[in-house]
Structures are given as structure tokens and as C-alpha cells.
Amino acid sequence: MKDEPHWLSPEEQRAWRAFIRLHQKLTAALGRDLQAHAKLSGADFEILVALTDIPEGRQRFQDLAKTIDWEQSRLSHQIARMTKRGLVAREECAEDGRGAFVVITAAGRKTIEAAAPHHVATVRRLVIDRLSPDDLAALGRISDHILEQLDNIAP
Amino acid sequence: MKDEPHWLSPEEQRAWRAFIRLHQKLTAALGRDLQAHAKLSGADFEILVALTDIPEGRQRFQDLAKTIDWEQSRLSHQIARMTKRGLVAREECAEDGRGAFVVITAAGRKTIEAAAPHHVATVRRLVIDRLSPDDLAALGRISDHILEQLDNIAP
């Protein structure tokens, strides 16, 4: 580095730290809640949500990795664990050479449907009901704005 | 559940989804950037930041787990890996029976100091410089507000 780094100002630092801390605490709180009430990890839940968002609950492994922005090796381990538990299944498709599908099973759907009401109640309690409609809208708008840039640079 | 769950409204759903998506994408982007430029995972970085925030860079294992809100088993694996790489060390203290300390090593400090300028530049490019000062302040304020509640309910 030739130039002195452009460090964050105290206000920038304060806002960024709060945001990061929120990430840490919220991830942990939602993860504990899912584990306690639905025996799902945050990662299990993320995969099941991604698959239920898709018609037929079925997506190519590589596309799923892209959707949730995970490294393929991490996703591969995760899918292996969830397959053992019967939440998802792998469908190989040798014929077209474009790789296996991951599909949510009936048991997987049942699990996430059972988890959803409690999870939504927790999201309301911890986040949604804490914020005024204006603040919630601002959070959505700010998130979208940062995401535009992230979607441009993502590999 | 006896009552019909109080599902999110379309506006609530939209804002929440954007926020979660931001979470996913930003974690992945910052993690890739740290790995590429500093050979650190997001988890390595989180631990090193937590330790450099403390005088002497030294904290009891259990307090560190609380600070970053990790399960003890996850932290234990992570610290074992980082110890092998010489970034942190464990200091046992049999005498007081309150458990081991984790301490950042000189190599750990050197690594995070070397990583910081590029990391800050990335945080600026992806987040800080994308937002008006008002939006950044709003993000900090909203984060703090949700955190108050989370800090109350955390175990």
C-alpha cells in the first residue's frame, strides 16, 4: 500500500460496527431459535427456504450454490448431511452432463412448514415489530441499494 | 399453534428478504475478499478483530464466545485451527479454575494489521461509499435499535 488507507471516520465506524454486530447477534439468535424449535440449523433453514422458493423445489447444485452464495465445497457437505436426514435428495442426471439436482423431499417440506409459524413469530418479535414502518422500509431500501452493487461485483 | 400465524405482509416480507439477502451476499463477498487478499476466513477475521479490541489481546475462552455469540464447540474448533496456524494461542490457567485464555500472537497481530487496509477499502467500496451519510446513520441507528432487544433476550 503506497497511500495511507482511508480509515473509517468515527461515525462511519460506529454505524458499520453496529451493523456487523447486528449480523452476528441476529444470526446467532435465529439459529438458536430454529435449533430449539425445529431441530434445524440456520444453514438447514437457508437451504430449505431456497428450495421451497423454486417451482418443484428442485435446483441444480451449482445454481443453488449461486442462489445462496456459498462455496461449492461447503454446500456439498451441507447437502450430504441433509440427505442423510431425509430433508433433501440428490438427483443425478448423467444424460446432460450439467450436474446433479438437489430436491426438497416431502419430509423436508413438512419440516419447514412446521418451522415457519414459530420462525415468523420470532422474526416479528426480534426485528419487524421493533421497527416503525418507515424504518423497516428504510432498511429494505438501504439493503436493496447495497445489493445492487454486490450483484454487480459478485463472481 | 392454535392461532393462525401472523405472517409477514408483502411490504414486511420484501424488506426482510432484502435484509437477509444482503446478509448472505455481504458475508460471502467480504469472506472471499479476505481469503483472496489475506488468507483469512471470515471466522478468522472475526476472532482476530474481537481479540484486538481488548487490551492485551487476551480474553477467557467463554467470554470470547459470548462476545462474538458463537457456540462453544464451534469456537473451540476454530481456535484449534487458528492455534495451529500461529494466529492465536491458548493459555491454560489451572490455578483459578475459570478456564483458559485465548490470546492473539504477534503473528496474529501482524496478519490482521496487514489485512486491515484492504478490508477497509472493500467495506468502503461495497457499503459505506454506497450510502449517503443520512442512510448510513439510519443503518447504524436501526441496527442499534434491534440490538437493544437482542441483547435483552440473549441467553
PDB file of C-alpha atoms in Angstrom:
ATOM      1  CA  MET A   1       0.000   0.000   0.000  1.00  0.00           C
ATOM      2  CA  LYS A   2       1.565   3.297  -1.061  1.00  0.00           C
ATOM      3  CA  ASP A   3      -1.168   5.593   0.227  1.00  0.00           C
ATOM      4  CA  GLU A   4      -2.350   5.895   3.784  1.00  0.00           C
ATOM      5  CA  PRO A   5      -5.522   3.794   3.996  1.00  0.00           C
ATOM      6  CA  HIS A   6      -8.743   5.745   4.044  1.00  0.00           C
ATOM      7  CA  TRP A   7      -9.839   4.575   7.506  1.00  0.00           C
ATOM      8  CA  LEU A   8     -13.454   4.915   8.583  1.00  0.00           C
ATOM      9  CA  SER A   9     -14.442   8.105  10.385  1.00  0.00           C
ATOM     10  CA  PRO A  10     -15.765   7.678  13.939  1.00  0.00           C
ATOM     11  CA  GLU A  11     -19.379   7.983  12.655  1.00  0.00           C
ATOM     12  CA  GLU A  12     -18.768   5.502   9.830  1.00  0.00           C
ATOM     13  CA  GLN A  13     -17.025   3.160  12.227  1.00  0.00           C
ATOM     14  CA  ARG A  14     -19.892   3.372  14.685  1.00  0.00           C
ATOM     15  CA  ALA A  15     -22.547   2.599  12.054  1.00  0.00           C
ATOM     16  CA  TRP A  16     -20.535  -0.211  10.481  1.00  0.00           C
ATOM     17  CA  ARG A  17     -19.775  -1.827  13.835  1.00  0.00           C
ATOM     18  CA  ALA A  18     -23.440  -1.713  14.830  1.00  0.00           C
ATOM     19  CA  PHE A  19     -24.427  -3.292  11.537  1.00  0.00           C
ATOM     20  CA  ILE A  20     -21.833  -6.086  11.885  1.00  0.00           C
ATOM     21  CA  ARG A  21     -22.820  -6.680  15.477  1.00  0.00           C
ATOM     22  CA  LEU A  22     -26.457  -6.946  14.408  1.00  0.00           C
ATOM     23  CA  HIS A  23     -25.434  -9.578  11.854  1.00  0.00           C
ATOM     24  CA  GLN A  24     -23.622 -11.592  14.498  1.00  0.00           C
ATOM     25  CA  LYS A  25     -26.304 -11.397  17.150  1.00  0.00           C
ATOM     26  CA  LEU A  26     -29.272 -11.908  14.854  1.00  0.00           C
ATOM     27  CA  THR A  27     -27.707 -14.889  13.097  1.00  0.00           C
ATOM     28  CA  ALA A  28     -26.964 -16.467  16.457  1.00  0.00           C
ATOM     29  CA  ALA A  29     -30.417 -15.731  17.921  1.00  0.00           C
ATOM     30  CA  LEU A  30     -32.327 -17.022  14.889  1.00  0.00           C
ATOM     31  CA  GLY A  31     -30.060 -20.072  14.696  1.00  0.00           C
ATOM     32  CA  ARG A  32     -30.635 -20.964  18.357  1.00  0.00           C
ATOM     33  CA  ASP A  33     -34.372 -20.468  17.942  1.00  0.00           C
ATOM     34  CA  LEU A  34     -34.569 -22.726  14.881  1.00  0.00           C
ATOM     35  CA  GLN A  35     -32.473 -25.363  16.597  1.00  0.00           C
ATOM     36  CA  ALA A  36     -34.595 -25.332  19.728  1.00  0.00           C
ATOM     37  CA  HIS A  37     -37.986 -25.333  17.997  1.00  0.00           C
ATOM     38  CA  ALA A  38     -37.422 -27.149  14.737  1.00  0.00           C
ATOM     39  CA  LYS A  39     -34.112 -29.017  15.125  1.00  0.00           C
ATOM     40  CA  LEU A  40     -32.804 -27.090  12.138  1.00  0.00           C
ATOM     41  CA  SER A  41     -29.543 -25.167  11.878  1.00  0.00           C
ATOM     42  CA  GLY A  42     -29.542 -21.773  10.226  1.00  0.00           C
ATOM     43  CA  ALA A  43     -27.833 -23.416   7.260  1.00  0.00           C
ATOM     44  CA  ASP A  44     -30.508 -26.155   7.002  1.00  0.00           C
ATOM     45  CA  PHE A  45     -33.165 -23.474   7.048  1.00  0.00           C
ATOM     46  CA  GLU A  46     -31.441 -21.367   4.412  1.00  0.00           C
ATOM     47  CA  ILE A  47     -31.289 -24.315   2.009  1.00  0.00           C
ATOM     48  CA  LEU A  48     -34.881 -25.373   2.616  1.00  0.00           C
ATOM     49  CA  VAL A  49     -36.121 -21.806   2.068  1.00  0.00           C
ATOM     50  CA  ALA A  50     -34.120 -21.517  -1.160  1.00  0.00           C
ATOM     51  CA  LEU A  51     -35.596 -24.786  -2.458  1.00  0.00           C
ATOM     52  CA  THR A  52     -39.199 -24.007  -1.476  1.00  0.00           C
ATOM     53  CA  ASP A  53     -38.859 -20.698  -3.330  1.00  0.00           C
ATOM     54  CA  ILE A  54     -38.425 -22.586  -6.597  1.00  0.00           C
ATOM     55  CA  PRO A  55     -41.207 -24.318  -8.541  1.00  0.00           C
ATOM     56  CA  GLU A  56     -40.984 -28.073  -7.889  1.00  0.00           C
ATOM     57  CA  GLY A  57     -38.442 -27.443  -5.088  1.00  0.00           C
ATOM     58  CA  ARG A  58     -35.647 -28.611  -7.306  1.00  0.00           C
ATOM     59  CA  GLN A  59     -32.499 -26.879  -8.486  1.00  0.00           C
ATOM     60  CA  ARG A  60     -29.153 -27.780  -9.941  1.00  0.00           C
ATOM     61  CA  PHE A  61     -26.470 -27.972  -7.308  1.00  0.00           C
ATOM     62  CA  GLN A  62     -24.409 -25.220  -8.965  1.00  0.00           C
ATOM     63  CA  ASP A  63     -27.391 -22.893  -9.327  1.00  0.00           C
ATOM     64  CA  LEU A  64     -28.312 -23.444  -5.684  1.00  0.00           C
ATOM     65  CA  ALA A  65     -24.743 -22.553  -4.666  1.00  0.00           C
ATOM     66  CA  LYS A  66     -25.090 -19.349  -6.652  1.00  0.00           C
ATOM     67  CA  THR A  67     -28.521 -18.518  -5.215  1.00  0.00           C
ATOM     68  CA  ILE A  68     -27.349 -18.670  -1.619  1.00  0.00           C
ATOM     69  CA  ASP A  69     -23.795 -17.576  -2.452  1.00  0.00           C
ATOM     70  CA  TRP A  70     -21.994 -20.488  -0.833  1.00  0.00           C
ATOM     71  CA  GLU A  71     -18.727 -22.132  -1.811  1.00  0.00           C
ATOM     72  CA  GLN A  72     -19.453 -25.430  -3.566  1.00  0.00           C
ATOM     73  CA  SER A  73     -17.479 -27.452  -1.017  1.00  0.00           C
ATOM     74  CA  ARG A  74     -19.479 -26.037   1.885  1.00  0.00           C
ATOM     75  CA  LEU A  75     -22.749 -26.686   0.077  1.00  0.00           C
ATOM     76  CA  SER A  76     -21.655 -30.193  -0.788  1.00  0.00           C
ATOM     77  CA  HIS A  77     -21.026 -31.086   2.884  1.00  0.00           C
ATOM     78  CA  GLN A  78     -24.281 -29.461   3.924  1.00  0.00           C
ATOM     79  CA  ILE A  79     -26.332 -31.310   1.300  1.00  0.00           C
ATOM     80  CA  ALA A  80     -24.708 -34.605   2.296  1.00  0.00           C
ATOM     81  CA  ARG A  81     -25.798 -34.060   5.913  1.00  0.00           C
ATOM     82  CA  MET A  82     -29.326 -33.034   4.920  1.00  0.00           C
ATOM     83  CA  THR A  83     -29.633 -36.002   2.557  1.00  0.00           C
ATOM     84  CA  LYS A  84     -28.802 -38.350   5.428  1.00  0.00           C
ATOM     85  CA  ARG A  85     -31.587 -36.763   7.452  1.00  0.00           C
ATOM     86  CA  GLY A  86     -34.033 -37.119   4.549  1.00  0.00           C
ATOM     87  CA  LEU A  87     -34.654 -33.371   4.170  1.00  0.00           C
ATOM     88  CA  VAL A  88     -33.362 -33.199   0.597  1.00  0.00           C
ATOM     89  CA  ALA A  89     -32.302 -35.681  -2.046  1.00  0.00           C
ATOM     90  CA  ARG A  90     -29.767 -35.607  -4.853  1.00  0.00           C
ATOM     91  CA  GLU A  91     -30.967 -36.484  -8.331  1.00  0.00           C
ATOM     92  CA  GLU A  92     -28.142 -37.377 -10.626  1.00  0.00           C
ATOM     93  CA  CYS A  93     -28.684 -36.666 -14.305  1.00  0.00           C
ATOM     94  CA  ALA A  94     -25.895 -38.325 -16.218  1.00  0.00           C
ATOM     95  CA  GLU A  95     -27.515 -37.711 -19.582  1.00  0.00           C
ATOM     96  CA  ASP A  96     -26.981 -33.965 -19.902  1.00  0.00           C
ATOM     97  CA  GLY A  97     -23.655 -33.645 -18.103  1.00  0.00           C
ATOM     98  CA  ARG A  98     -24.670 -30.416 -16.386  1.00  0.00           C
ATOM     99  CA  GLY A  99     -24.615 -31.847 -12.908  1.00  0.00           C
ATOM    100  CA  ALA A 100     -26.933 -33.157 -10.239  1.00  0.00           C
ATOM    101  CA  PHE A 101     -30.124 -31.606  -8.924  1.00  0.00           C
ATOM    102  CA  VAL A 102     -30.935 -31.033  -5.279  1.00  0.00           C
ATOM    103  CA  VAL A 103     -34.616 -31.547  -4.491  1.00  0.00           C
ATOM    104  CA  ILE A 104     -36.553 -30.946  -1.295  1.00  0.00           C
ATOM    105  CA  THR A 105     -38.277 -34.117  -0.054  1.00  0.00           C
ATOM    106  CA  ALA A 106     -41.806 -34.395   1.343  1.00  0.00           C
ATOM    107  CA  ALA A 107     -40.227 -34.674   4.793  1.00  0.00           C
ATOM    108  CA  GLY A 108     -38.199 -31.530   4.092  1.00  0.00           C
ATOM    109  CA  ARG A 109     -41.352 -29.633   3.146  1.00  0.00           C
ATOM    110  CA  LYS A 110     -43.132 -30.870   6.222  1.00  0.00           C
ATOM    111  CA  THR A 111     -40.216 -29.769   8.406  1.00  0.00           C
ATOM    112  CA  ILE A 112     -40.035 -26.265   7.025  1.00  0.00           C
ATOM    113  CA  GLU A 113     -43.810 -25.830   7.070  1.00  0.00           C
ATOM    114  CA  ALA A 114     -43.822 -26.873  10.715  1.00  0.00           C
ATOM    115  CA  ALA A 115     -40.954 -24.481  11.481  1.00  0.00           C
ATOM    116  CA  ALA A 116     -42.392 -21.466   9.666  1.00  0.00           C
ATOM    117  CA  PRO A 117     -45.019 -20.160  12.131  1.00  0.00           C
ATOM    118  CA  HIS A 118     -42.630 -20.054  15.065  1.00  0.00           C
ATOM    119  CA  HIS A 119     -39.823 -18.633  12.929  1.00  0.00           C
ATOM    120  CA  VAL A 120     -42.041 -15.839  11.617  1.00  0.00           C
ATOM    121  CA  ALA A 121     -43.174 -15.033  15.147  1.00  0.00           C
ATOM    122  CA  THR A 122     -39.506 -14.782  16.194  1.00  0.00           C
ATOM    123  CA  VAL A 123     -38.613 -12.571  13.225  1.00  0.00           C
ATOM    124  CA  ARG A 124     -41.540 -10.309  14.159  1.00  0.00           C
ATOM    125  CA  ARG A 125     -40.558 -10.161  17.794  1.00  0.00           C
ATOM    126  CA  LEU A 126     -36.854  -9.529  17.220  1.00  0.00           C
ATOM    127  CA  VAL A 127     -36.967  -7.310  14.163  1.00  0.00           C
ATOM    128  CA  ILE A 128     -40.191  -6.385  12.371  1.00  0.00           C
ATOM    129  CA  ASP A 129     -42.240  -5.282  15.360  1.00  0.00           C
ATOM    130  CA  ARG A 130     -39.256  -3.371  16.764  1.00  0.00           C
ATOM    131  CA  LEU A 131     -39.220  -1.009  13.802  1.00  0.00           C
ATOM    132  CA  SER A 132     -41.609   1.678  12.635  1.00  0.00           C
ATOM    133  CA  PRO A 133     -42.982   1.083   9.128  1.00  0.00           C
ATOM    134  CA  ASP A 134     -40.695   3.902   7.939  1.00  0.00           C
ATOM    135  CA  ASP A 135     -37.603   2.343   9.486  1.00  0.00           C
ATOM    136  CA  LEU A 136     -38.479  -1.060   8.096  1.00  0.00           C
ATOM    137  CA  ALA A 137     -38.955   0.435   4.636  1.00  0.00           C
ATOM    138  CA  ALA A 138     -35.624   2.276   5.018  1.00  0.00           C
ATOM    139  CA  LEU A 139     -33.894  -0.969   5.975  1.00  0.00           C
ATOM    140  CA  GLY A 140     -35.302  -2.665   2.868  1.00  0.00           C
ATOM    141  CA  ARG A 141     -34.355   0.245   0.623  1.00  0.00           C
ATOM    142  CA  ILE A 142     -30.809   0.524   2.016  1.00  0.00           C
ATOM    143  CA  SER A 143     -30.348  -3.255   1.699  1.00  0.00           C
ATOM    144  CA  ASP A 144     -31.511  -3.183  -1.930  1.00  0.00           C
ATOM    145  CA  HIS A 145     -29.183  -0.321  -2.673  1.00  0.00           C
ATOM    146  CA  ILE A 146     -26.111  -2.105  -1.316  1.00  0.00           C
ATOM    147  CA  LEU A 147     -27.222  -5.316  -3.050  1.00  0.00           C
ATOM    148  CA  GLU A 148     -27.227  -3.656  -6.475  1.00  0.00           C
ATOM    149  CA  GLN A 149     -23.506  -3.096  -6.141  1.00  0.00           C
ATOM    150  CA  LEU A 150     -22.874  -6.557  -4.687  1.00  0.00           C
ATOM    151  CA  ASP A 151     -24.733  -8.227  -7.519  1.00  0.00           C
ATOM    152  CA  ASN A 152     -22.530  -6.375  -9.981  1.00  0.00           C
ATOM    153  CA  ILE A 153     -19.232  -7.424  -8.499  1.00  0.00           C
ATOM    154  CA  ALA A 154     -20.123 -10.988  -7.464  1.00  0.00           C
ATOM    155  CA  PRO A 155     -18.129 -13.572  -9.427  1.00  0.00           C
TER     156      PRO A 155
ATOM    157  CA  MET B   1     -50.234 -23.491  17.157  1.00  0.00           C
ATOM    158  CA  LYS B   2     -53.847 -22.658  17.858  1.00  0.00           C
ATOM    159  CA  ASP B   3     -53.961 -19.289  16.142  1.00  0.00           C
ATOM    160  CA  GLU B   4     -53.293 -18.606  12.504  1.00  0.00           C
ATOM    161  CA  PRO B   5     -49.682 -17.393  12.346  1.00  0.00           C
ATOM    162  CA  HIS B   6     -49.263 -13.685  11.849  1.00  0.00           C
ATOM    163  CA  TRP B   7     -47.448 -13.946   8.505  1.00  0.00           C
ATOM    164  CA  LEU B   8     -45.455 -11.028   7.167  1.00  0.00           C
ATOM    165  CA  SER B   9     -47.270  -8.540   4.952  1.00  0.00           C
ATOM    166  CA  PRO B  10     -45.909  -8.165   1.404  1.00  0.00           C
ATOM    167  CA  GLU B  11     -44.035  -4.977   2.423  1.00  0.00           C
ATOM    168  CA  GLU B  12     -42.613  -6.609   5.540  1.00  0.00           C
ATOM    169  CA  GLN B  13     -41.671  -9.679   3.557  1.00  0.00           C
ATOM    170  CA  ARG B  14     -39.959  -7.566   0.915  1.00  0.00           C
ATOM    171  CA  ALA B  15     -37.888  -5.624   3.448  1.00  0.00           C
ATOM    172  CA  TRP B  16     -36.982  -8.720   5.464  1.00  0.00           C
ATOM    173  CA  ARG B  17     -35.970 -10.677   2.386  1.00  0.00           C
ATOM    174  CA  ALA B  18     -33.774  -7.824   1.152  1.00  0.00           C
ATOM    175  CA  PHE B  19     -32.102  -7.630   4.549  1.00  0.00           C
ATOM    176  CA  ILE B  20     -31.462 -11.384   4.684  1.00  0.00           C
ATOM    177  CA  ARG B  21     -30.195 -11.368   1.124  1.00  0.00           C
ATOM    178  CA  LEU B  22     -27.823  -8.531   1.984  1.00  0.00           C
ATOM    179  CA  HIS B  23     -26.606 -10.561   4.911  1.00  0.00           C
ATOM    180  CA  GLN B  24     -25.881 -13.564   2.669  1.00  0.00           C
ATOM    181  CA  LYS B  25     -24.228 -11.666  -0.152  1.00  0.00           C
ATOM    182  CA  LEU B  26     -22.156  -9.340   2.004  1.00  0.00           C
ATOM    183  CA  THR B  27     -20.863 -12.150   4.215  1.00  0.00           C
ATOM    184  CA  ALA B  28     -19.868 -14.086   1.111  1.00  0.00           C
ATOM    185  CA  ALA B  29     -18.258 -11.108  -0.634  1.00  0.00           C
ATOM    186  CA  LEU B  30     -16.249  -9.991   2.406  1.00  0.00           C
ATOM    187  CA  GLY B  31     -15.235 -13.590   3.102  1.00  0.00           C
ATOM    188  CA  ARG B  32     -13.956 -14.101  -0.442  1.00  0.00           C
ATOM    189  CA  ASP B  33     -12.102 -10.814  -0.313  1.00  0.00           C
ATOM    190  CA  LEU B  34     -10.380 -11.642   2.981  1.00  0.00           C
ATOM    191  CA  GLN B  35      -9.463 -15.091   1.726  1.00  0.00           C
ATOM    192  CA  ALA B  36      -8.019 -13.758  -1.515  1.00  0.00           C
ATOM    193  CA  HIS B  37      -6.045 -10.879  -0.007  1.00  0.00           C
ATOM    194  CA  ALA B  38      -5.152 -12.032   3.485  1.00  0.00           C
ATOM    195  CA  LYS B  39      -5.661 -15.822   3.503  1.00  0.00           C
ATOM    196  CA  LEU B  40      -8.163 -15.351   6.328  1.00  0.00           C
ATOM    197  CA  SER B  41     -11.686 -16.742   6.542  1.00  0.00           C
ATOM    198  CA  GLY B  42     -14.480 -14.512   7.764  1.00  0.00           C
ATOM    199  CA  ALA B  43     -14.370 -16.500  11.012  1.00  0.00           C
ATOM    200  CA  ASP B  44     -10.602 -15.991  11.438  1.00  0.00           C
ATOM    201  CA  PHE B  45     -11.092 -12.285  10.914  1.00  0.00           C
ATOM    202  CA  GLU B  46     -13.974 -12.070  13.380  1.00  0.00           C
ATOM    203  CA  ILE B  47     -11.871 -13.662  16.116  1.00  0.00           C
ATOM    204  CA  LEU B  48      -8.806 -11.537  15.427  1.00  0.00           C
ATOM    205  CA  VAL B  49     -10.919  -8.348  15.472  1.00  0.00           C
ATOM    206  CA  ALA B  50     -12.548  -9.376  18.752  1.00  0.00           C
ATOM    207  CA  LEU B  51      -9.149 -10.010  20.342  1.00  0.00           C
ATOM    208  CA  THR B  52      -7.523  -6.807  19.061  1.00  0.00           C
ATOM    209  CA  ASP B  53     -10.464  -4.882  20.524  1.00  0.00           C
ATOM    210  CA  ILE B  54      -9.420  -5.959  24.004  1.00  0.00           C
ATOM    211  CA  PRO B  55      -6.475  -4.582  25.997  1.00  0.00           C
ATOM    212  CA  GLU B  56      -3.608  -7.100  25.817  1.00  0.00           C
ATOM    213  CA  GLY B  57      -5.476  -9.053  23.100  1.00  0.00           C
ATOM    214  CA  ARG B  58      -6.377 -11.702  25.617  1.00  0.00           C
ATOM    215  CA  GLN B  59      -9.750 -12.998  26.753  1.00  0.00           C
ATOM    216  CA  ARG B  60     -11.162 -16.026  28.523  1.00  0.00           C
ATOM    217  CA  PHE B  61     -12.488 -18.582  26.062  1.00  0.00           C
ATOM    218  CA  GLN B  62     -16.014 -18.351  27.479  1.00  0.00           C
ATOM    219  CA  ASP B  63     -16.056 -14.562  27.388  1.00  0.00           C
ATOM    220  CA  LEU B  64     -14.820 -14.586  23.807  1.00  0.00           C
ATOM    221  CA  ALA B  65     -17.647 -16.988  22.893  1.00  0.00           C
ATOM    222  CA  LYS B  66     -20.096 -14.562  24.446  1.00  0.00           C
ATOM    223  CA  THR B  67     -18.576 -11.522  22.736  1.00  0.00           C
ATOM    224  CA  ILE B  68     -18.960 -12.958  19.250  1.00  0.00           C
ATOM    225  CA  ASP B  69     -22.027 -15.017  20.150  1.00  0.00           C
ATOM    226  CA  TRP B  70     -20.732 -18.383  18.993  1.00  0.00           C
ATOM    227  CA  GLU B  71     -21.477 -21.840  20.351  1.00  0.00           C
ATOM    228  CA  GLN B  72     -18.538 -23.047  22.444  1.00  0.00           C
ATOM    229  CA  SER B  73     -17.982 -26.127  20.269  1.00  0.00           C
ATOM    230  CA  ARG B  74     -17.716 -24.027  17.127  1.00  0.00           C
ATOM    231  CA  LEU B  75     -15.313 -21.625  18.802  1.00  0.00           C
ATOM    232  CA  SER B  76     -13.268 -24.496  20.138  1.00  0.00           C
ATOM    233  CA  HIS B  77     -12.714 -25.958  16.634  1.00  0.00           C
ATOM    234  CA  GLN B  78     -11.950 -22.523  15.236  1.00  0.00           C
ATOM    235  CA  ILE B  79      -9.405 -21.701  17.949  1.00  0.00           C
ATOM    236  CA  ALA B  80      -7.727 -25.083  17.441  1.00  0.00           C
ATOM    237  CA  ARG B  81      -7.289 -24.316  13.731  1.00  0.00           C
ATOM    238  CA  MET B  82      -6.006 -20.801  14.399  1.00  0.00           C
ATOM    239  CA  THR B  83      -3.616 -22.061  17.070  1.00  0.00           C
ATOM    240  CA  LYS B  84      -2.080 -24.462  14.551  1.00  0.00           C
ATOM    241  CA  ARG B  85      -1.524 -21.539  12.197  1.00  0.00           C
ATOM    242  CA  GLY B  86       0.058 -19.492  14.976  1.00  0.00           C
ATOM    243  CA  LEU B  87      -2.522 -16.677  14.865  1.00  0.00           C
ATOM    244  CA  VAL B  88      -3.674 -17.194  18.454  1.00  0.00           C
ATOM    245  CA  ALA B  89      -2.501 -19.211  21.440  1.00  0.00           C
ATOM    246  CA  ARG B  90      -4.275 -20.825  24.367  1.00  0.00           C
ATOM    247  CA  GLU B  91      -3.069 -20.011  27.845  1.00  0.00           C
ATOM    248  CA  GLU B  92      -4.201 -22.501  30.409  1.00  0.00           C
ATOM    249  CA  CYS B  93      -4.647 -21.207  33.933  1.00  0.00           C
ATOM    250  CA  ALA B  94      -5.139 -24.168  36.164  1.00  0.00           C
ATOM    251  CA  GLU B  95      -4.867 -22.100  39.318  1.00  0.00           C
ATOM    252  CA  ASP B  96      -8.183 -20.270  39.204  1.00  0.00           C
ATOM    253  CA  GLY B  97     -10.353 -22.924  37.594  1.00  0.00           C
ATOM    254  CA  ARG B  98     -12.193 -20.392  35.457  1.00  0.00           C
ATOM    255  CA  GLY B  99     -10.910 -21.694  32.182  1.00  0.00           C
ATOM    256  CA  ALA B 100      -8.298 -20.955  29.567  1.00  0.00           C
ATOM    257  CA  PHE B 101      -7.494 -17.666  27.893  1.00  0.00           C
ATOM    258  CA  VAL B 102      -7.213 -17.110  24.177  1.00  0.00           C
ATOM    259  CA  VAL B 103      -4.539 -14.609  23.221  1.00  0.00           C
ATOM    260  CA  ILE B 104      -3.633 -13.102  19.873  1.00  0.00           C
ATOM    261  CA  THR B 105       0.015 -13.770  18.940  1.00  0.00           C
ATOM    262  CA  ALA B 106       2.454 -11.327  17.382  1.00  0.00           C
ATOM    263  CA  ALA B 107       1.903 -13.159  14.086  1.00  0.00           C
ATOM    264  CA  GLY B 108      -1.853 -12.787  14.527  1.00  0.00           C
ATOM    265  CA  ARG B 109      -1.484  -9.044  15.036  1.00  0.00           C
ATOM    266  CA  LYS B 110       0.764  -8.755  12.037  1.00  0.00           C
ATOM    267  CA  THR B 111      -1.750 -10.661   9.907  1.00  0.00           C
ATOM    268  CA  ILE B 112      -4.725  -8.524  10.854  1.00  0.00           C
ATOM    269  CA  GLU B 113      -2.746  -5.290  10.547  1.00  0.00           C
ATOM    270  CA  ALA B 114      -1.693  -6.343   7.076  1.00  0.00           C
ATOM    271  CA  ALA B 115      -5.293  -7.252   6.178  1.00  0.00           C
ATOM    272  CA  ALA B 116      -6.920  -4.094   7.525  1.00  0.00           C
ATOM    273  CA  PRO B 117      -6.197  -1.524   4.796  1.00  0.00           C
ATOM    274  CA  HIS B 118      -7.564  -3.696   2.003  1.00  0.00           C
ATOM    275  CA  HIS B 119     -10.524  -4.807   4.116  1.00  0.00           C
ATOM    276  CA  VAL B 120     -11.460  -1.211   4.944  1.00  0.00           C
ATOM    277  CA  ALA B 121     -11.192  -0.256   1.284  1.00  0.00           C
ATOM    278  CA  THR B 122     -13.564  -3.121   0.423  1.00  0.00           C
ATOM    279  CA  VAL B 123     -16.035  -2.155   3.158  1.00  0.00           C
ATOM    280  CA  ARG B 124     -15.976   1.392   1.782  1.00  0.00           C
ATOM    281  CA  ARG B 125     -16.477   0.292  -1.796  1.00  0.00           C
ATOM    282  CA  LEU B 126     -19.270  -2.201  -1.059  1.00  0.00           C
ATOM    283  CA  VAL B 127     -21.149  -0.405   1.700  1.00  0.00           C
ATOM    284  CA  ILE B 128     -20.013   2.902   3.165  1.00  0.00           C
ATOM    285  CA  ASP B 129     -19.458   4.831  -0.057  1.00  0.00           C
ATOM    286  CA  ARG B 130     -22.694   3.443  -1.492  1.00  0.00           C
ATOM    287  CA  LEU B 131     -24.762   5.204   1.163  1.00  0.00           C
ATOM    288  CA  SER B 132     -25.483   8.853   1.856  1.00  0.00           C
ATOM    289  CA  PRO B 133     -24.394   9.986   5.332  1.00  0.00           C
ATOM    290  CA  ASP B 134     -28.090  10.005   6.290  1.00  0.00           C
ATOM    291  CA  ASP B 135     -28.645   6.442   5.127  1.00  0.00           C
ATOM    292  CA  LEU B 136     -25.501   5.246   6.866  1.00  0.00           C
ATOM    293  CA  ALA B 137     -26.606   6.932  10.083  1.00  0.00           C
ATOM    294  CA  ALA B 138     -30.074   5.377   9.680  1.00  0.00           C
ATOM    295  CA  LEU B 139     -28.499   1.941   9.222  1.00  0.00           C
ATOM    296  CA  GLY B 140     -26.497   2.400  12.414  1.00  0.00           C
ATOM    297  CA  ARG B 141     -29.490   3.665  14.351  1.00  0.00           C
ATOM    298  CA  ILE B 142     -31.789   0.858  13.142  1.00  0.00           C
ATOM    299  CA  SER B 143     -29.104  -1.727  13.933  1.00  0.00           C
ATOM    300  CA  ASP B 144     -28.664  -0.339  17.449  1.00  0.00           C
ATOM    301  CA  HIS B 145     -32.394  -0.370  17.989  1.00  0.00           C
ATOM    302  CA  ILE B 146     -32.772  -4.039  17.037  1.00  0.00           C
ATOM    303  CA  LEU B 147     -29.661  -4.872  19.080  1.00  0.00           C
ATOM    304  CA  GLU B 148     -31.181  -3.470  22.278  1.00  0.00           C
ATOM    305  CA  GLN B 149     -33.867  -6.106  22.069  1.00  0.00           C
ATOM    306  CA  LEU B 150     -31.437  -8.857  21.095  1.00  0.00           C
ATOM    307  CA  ASP B 151     -29.140  -8.038  23.993  1.00  0.00           C
ATOM    308  CA  ASN B 152     -32.110  -8.372  26.338  1.00  0.00           C
ATOM    309  CA  ILE B 153     -33.203 -11.788  25.162  1.00  0.00           C
ATOM    310  CA  ALA B 154     -29.768 -13.331  24.571  1.00  0.00           C
ATOM    311  CA  PRO B 155     -29.066 -16.237  26.911  1.00  0.00           C
TER     312      PRO B 155
END
